[in-house]
C-alpha positions in Angstrom: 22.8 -17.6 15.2 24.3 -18.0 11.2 26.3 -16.0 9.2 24.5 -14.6 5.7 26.1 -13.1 2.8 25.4 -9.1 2.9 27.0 -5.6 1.2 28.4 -3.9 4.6 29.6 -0.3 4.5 32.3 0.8 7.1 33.9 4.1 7.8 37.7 3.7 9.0 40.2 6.5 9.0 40.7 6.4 5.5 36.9 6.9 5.0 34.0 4.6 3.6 34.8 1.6 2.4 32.2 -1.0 0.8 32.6 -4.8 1.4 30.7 -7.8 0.1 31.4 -10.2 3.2 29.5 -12.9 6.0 27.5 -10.5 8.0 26.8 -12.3 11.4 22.6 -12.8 12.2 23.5 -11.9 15.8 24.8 -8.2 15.0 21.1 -7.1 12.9 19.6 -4.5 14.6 16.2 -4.5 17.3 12.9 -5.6 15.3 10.1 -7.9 15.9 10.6 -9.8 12.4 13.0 -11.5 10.4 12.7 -11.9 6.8 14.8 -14.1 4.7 15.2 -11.4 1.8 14.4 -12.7 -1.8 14.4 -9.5 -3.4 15.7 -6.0 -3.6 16.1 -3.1 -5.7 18.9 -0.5 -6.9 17.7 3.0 -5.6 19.1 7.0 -6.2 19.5 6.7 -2.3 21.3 2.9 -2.5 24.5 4.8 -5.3 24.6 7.8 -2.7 25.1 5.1 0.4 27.2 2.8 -1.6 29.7 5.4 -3.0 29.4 8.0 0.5 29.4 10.6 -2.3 26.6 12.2 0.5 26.3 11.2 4.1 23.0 8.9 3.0 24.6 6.3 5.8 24.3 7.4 9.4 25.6 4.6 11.4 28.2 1.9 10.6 28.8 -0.4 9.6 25.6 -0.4 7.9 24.1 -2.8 5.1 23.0 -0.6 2.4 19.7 -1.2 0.3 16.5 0.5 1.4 13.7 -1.8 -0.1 13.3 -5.6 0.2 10.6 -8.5 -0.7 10.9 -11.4 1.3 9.5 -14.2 3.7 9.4 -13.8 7.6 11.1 -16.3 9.3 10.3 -15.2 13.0 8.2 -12.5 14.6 6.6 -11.6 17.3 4.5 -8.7 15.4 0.8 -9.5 16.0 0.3 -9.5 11.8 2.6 -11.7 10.9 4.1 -15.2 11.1 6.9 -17.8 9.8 6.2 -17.9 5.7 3.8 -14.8 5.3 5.4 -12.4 2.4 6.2 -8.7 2.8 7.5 -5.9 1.3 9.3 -3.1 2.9 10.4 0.3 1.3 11.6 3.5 3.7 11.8 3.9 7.5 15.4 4.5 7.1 16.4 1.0 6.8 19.8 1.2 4.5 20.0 4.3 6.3 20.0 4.1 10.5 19.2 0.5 10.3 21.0 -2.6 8.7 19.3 -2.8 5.0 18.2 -4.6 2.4 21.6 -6.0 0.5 21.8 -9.1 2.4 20.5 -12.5 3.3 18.7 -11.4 6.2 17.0 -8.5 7.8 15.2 -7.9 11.3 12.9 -5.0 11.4 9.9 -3.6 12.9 6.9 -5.0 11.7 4.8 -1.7 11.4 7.1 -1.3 8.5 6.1 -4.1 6.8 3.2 -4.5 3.9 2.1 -7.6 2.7 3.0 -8.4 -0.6 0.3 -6.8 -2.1 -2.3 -9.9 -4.2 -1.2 -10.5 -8.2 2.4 -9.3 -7.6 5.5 -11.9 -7.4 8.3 -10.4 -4.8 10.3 -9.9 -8.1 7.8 -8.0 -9.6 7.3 -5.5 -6.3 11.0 -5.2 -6.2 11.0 -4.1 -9.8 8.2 -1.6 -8.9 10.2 -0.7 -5.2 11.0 2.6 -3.5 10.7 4.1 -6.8 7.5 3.0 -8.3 6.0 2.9 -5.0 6.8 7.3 -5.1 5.9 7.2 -8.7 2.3 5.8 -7.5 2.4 8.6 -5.0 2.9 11.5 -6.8 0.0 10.3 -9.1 -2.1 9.9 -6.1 -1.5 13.2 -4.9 -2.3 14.6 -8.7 -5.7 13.1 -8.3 -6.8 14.2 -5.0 -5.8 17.4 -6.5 -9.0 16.8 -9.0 -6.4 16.6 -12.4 -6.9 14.6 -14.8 -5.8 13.7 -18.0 -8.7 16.8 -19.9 -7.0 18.9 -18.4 -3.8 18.6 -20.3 -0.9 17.0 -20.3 1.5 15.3 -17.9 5.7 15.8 -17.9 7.7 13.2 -16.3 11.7 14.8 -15.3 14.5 12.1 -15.4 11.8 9.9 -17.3 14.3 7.2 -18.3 15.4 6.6 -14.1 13.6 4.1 -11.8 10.7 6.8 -10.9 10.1 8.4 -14.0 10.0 5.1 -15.8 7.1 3.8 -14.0 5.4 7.2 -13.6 5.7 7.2 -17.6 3.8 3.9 -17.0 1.6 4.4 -15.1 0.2 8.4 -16.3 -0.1 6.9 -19.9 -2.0 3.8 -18.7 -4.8 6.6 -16.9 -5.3 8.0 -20.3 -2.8 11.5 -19.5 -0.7 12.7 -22.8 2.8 11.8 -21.2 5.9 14.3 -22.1 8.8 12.7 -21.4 11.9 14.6 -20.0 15.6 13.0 -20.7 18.6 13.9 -21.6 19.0 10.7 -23.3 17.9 10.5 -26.8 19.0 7.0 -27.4 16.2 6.3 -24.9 12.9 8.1 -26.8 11.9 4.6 -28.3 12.4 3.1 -24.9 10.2 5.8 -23.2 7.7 5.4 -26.0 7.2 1.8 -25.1 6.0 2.6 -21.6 3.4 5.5 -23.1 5.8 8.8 -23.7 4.0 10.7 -26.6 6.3 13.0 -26.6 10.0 13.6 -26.2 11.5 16.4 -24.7 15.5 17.1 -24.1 16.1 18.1 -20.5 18.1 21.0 -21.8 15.1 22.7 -22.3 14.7 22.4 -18.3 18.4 23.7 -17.3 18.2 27.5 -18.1 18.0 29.6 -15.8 13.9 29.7 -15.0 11.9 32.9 -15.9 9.1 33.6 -13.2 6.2 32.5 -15.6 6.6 31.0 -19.0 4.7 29.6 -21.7 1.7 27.2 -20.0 2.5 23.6 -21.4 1.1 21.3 -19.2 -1.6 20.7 -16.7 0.1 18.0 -14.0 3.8 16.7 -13.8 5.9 14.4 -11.8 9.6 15.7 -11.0 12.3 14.0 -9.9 14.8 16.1 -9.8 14.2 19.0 -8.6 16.6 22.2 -8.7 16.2 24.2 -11.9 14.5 21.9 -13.7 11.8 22.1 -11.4 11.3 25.7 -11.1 11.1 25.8 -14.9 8.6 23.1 -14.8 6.2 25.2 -12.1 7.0 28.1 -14.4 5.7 26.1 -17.7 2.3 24.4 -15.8 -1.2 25.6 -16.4 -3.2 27.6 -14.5 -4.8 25.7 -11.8 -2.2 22.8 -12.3 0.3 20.9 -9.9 3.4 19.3 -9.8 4.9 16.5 -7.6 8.2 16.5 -6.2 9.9 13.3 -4.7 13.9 13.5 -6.1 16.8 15.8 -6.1 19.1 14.6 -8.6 19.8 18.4 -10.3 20.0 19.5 -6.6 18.3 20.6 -3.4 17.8 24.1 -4.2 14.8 25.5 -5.9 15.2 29.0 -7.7 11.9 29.5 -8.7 9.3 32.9 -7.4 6.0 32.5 -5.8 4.5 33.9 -9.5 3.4 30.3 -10.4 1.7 30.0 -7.0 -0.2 33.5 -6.9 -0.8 34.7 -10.4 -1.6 30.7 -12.3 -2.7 29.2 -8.6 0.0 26.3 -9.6 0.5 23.6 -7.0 3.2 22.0 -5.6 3.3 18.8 -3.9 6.1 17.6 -1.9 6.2 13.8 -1.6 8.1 11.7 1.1 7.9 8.1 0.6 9.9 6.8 3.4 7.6 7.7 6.5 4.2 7.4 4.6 1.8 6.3 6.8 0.0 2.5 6.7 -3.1 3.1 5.6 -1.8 5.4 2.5 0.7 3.1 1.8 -1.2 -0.1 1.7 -3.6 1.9 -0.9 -0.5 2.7 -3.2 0.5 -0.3 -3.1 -3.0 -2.0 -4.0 -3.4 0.7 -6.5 0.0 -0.6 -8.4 -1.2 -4.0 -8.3 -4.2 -3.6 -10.1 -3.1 -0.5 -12.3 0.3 -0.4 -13.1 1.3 -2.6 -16.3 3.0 -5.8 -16.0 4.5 -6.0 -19.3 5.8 -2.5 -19.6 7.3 -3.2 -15.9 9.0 -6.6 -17.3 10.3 -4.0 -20.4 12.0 -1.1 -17.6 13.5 -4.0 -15.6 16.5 -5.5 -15.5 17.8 -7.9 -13.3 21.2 -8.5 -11.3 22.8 -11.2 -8.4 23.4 -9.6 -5.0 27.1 -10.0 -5.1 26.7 -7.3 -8.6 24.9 -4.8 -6.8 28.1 -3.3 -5.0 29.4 -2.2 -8.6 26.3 -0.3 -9.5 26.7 2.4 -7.2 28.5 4.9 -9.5 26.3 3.6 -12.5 22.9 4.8 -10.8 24.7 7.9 -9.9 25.6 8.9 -13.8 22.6 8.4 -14.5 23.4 5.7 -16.7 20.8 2.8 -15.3 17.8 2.7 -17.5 14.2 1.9 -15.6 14.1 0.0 -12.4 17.4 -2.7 -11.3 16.2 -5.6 -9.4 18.8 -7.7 -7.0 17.7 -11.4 -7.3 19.4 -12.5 -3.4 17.7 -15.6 -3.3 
């Protein structure tokens, strides 16, 4: 067994620590395939597990990252063999077992995808955990029956990883897009991926009445919190909202008035457990629908032995669109 080059978290008595360091192929975790990773992404969940500003990390010492492109090298997984690419976002991996910020990982294969036809592994790193729960939350609008007649869509957090492809990817399926940030030096940005409109997340953060004004038929949040309740409070009658972050916080102060008296919807997304067949359809619908050139426009692109700094960045807030980590 080698040695690879990986971002390893610890806990010792002074607390987490983060260290870029030669991770031995002999300590990864129990899976039935190896994949040489090419490709990751910078994640919400990777600042929180990098920084132990929450207890993301569950076991140490664990490699951090919770997506990953790659090639197998070995398996023993009945759908796969040496040189077959695959994705992987969820399952807890950069969680309970050894991530995505390295060299190598070993894994289950039942949490593998192929690397879904049309898309480089660069490309469905820079779409990742985030794009692939963007694609979701649209999903789950649609089996819903909206659609853009109905009104129009908000996007929270629209300038992070998720709400920049959401953006993408409502505007692209015809929906008037309102964009939610609390970064104004980013409107022309957001208009670039579809925004039509602009809105200053301070108009999300007061404290949220049990019905409001009805501004828009469908929305993606990512933040949840106040923010959200205020968005349920603002939605049309009959309309729905998708949930998949927590950014503003866990709670929700909202009131069942949205529910009972405008028949709102609220659908709760987890992306990390999603089951194959549903995933494999997300991911084949973000091949063929989602915008290559506005995806090249949110991404940017880093080395892994960068990643470790960007912990406290993603945190702030401050990291526009989607971060890939080019490994190899």
């Amino acid at each position: 067994m080698a040695t690879f080059k990986a971002w390893v978290v610890e806990k010792g008595e002074g607390g987490q620590s983060l260290a870029f360091k030669d991770f031995d192929e002999a300590d990864l975790m129990d899976g039935d395939v190896t994949v040489r990773v090419t490709h990751s992404g910078l994640n919400y969940k990777d600042g929180l597990a990098m920084t132990g500003r929450m207890p993301v990390v569950r076991r140490f010492p664990m490699i951090p990252g919770i997506d990953f492109a790659g090639v197998v090298e070995r398996s023993e997984h009945p759908d796969y063999k040496s040189g077959d690419a695959v994705v992987l976002t969820g399952w807890g991996v950069g969680e309970t077992h050894l991530g995505a910020y390295a060299e190598r990982a070993r894994v289950k294969g039942d949490w593998l995808v192929p690397l879904p036809e049309g898309l480089s592994p660069a490309q469905a790193m820079a779409i990742g955990t985030a794009g692939y729960t963007a694609m979701l939350c649209v999903i789950a609008l649609e089996a819903h029956g909206l659609s853009p007649e109905a009104g129009p869509a908000v996007v929270s957090g629209a300038a992070g990883g998720v709400g920049s492809v959401g953006v993408s990817l409502l505007a692209r399926a015809g929906w008037h897009v309102l964009a939610v940030t609390g970064r104004g030096d980013e409107a022309e940005y957001l208009k670039g991926l579809g925004a039509a409109e602009i809105l200053d997340r301070a108009e999300l953060a007061a404290d949220p009445k049990p019905l409001a004004k009805e501004r828009w038929a469908a929305g993606l949040d990512t933040v949840g919190s106040k923010p959200l309740a205020n968005l349920l409070a603002m939605t049309k009658a009959g309309g729905g909202i998708a949930a998949c972050g927590n950014a503003a916080g866990m709670d929700l102060p909202s009131s069942v008035a949205p529910f009972i008296l405008r028949g709102v919807s609220l659908f709760g997304i987890n992306s990390v457990t999603t089951p194959q067949g549903p995933r494999r359809a997300a991911w084949a619908r973000l091949a063929r629908d989602l915008d290559l050139d506005a995806l090249a426009r949110m991404t940017t692109t880093v080395g892994l032995e960068e990643v470790g700094r960007l912990g406290e960045t993603i945190l702030g807030g401050k990291v526009r669109g989607r971060t890939v980590v080019a490994i190899a």
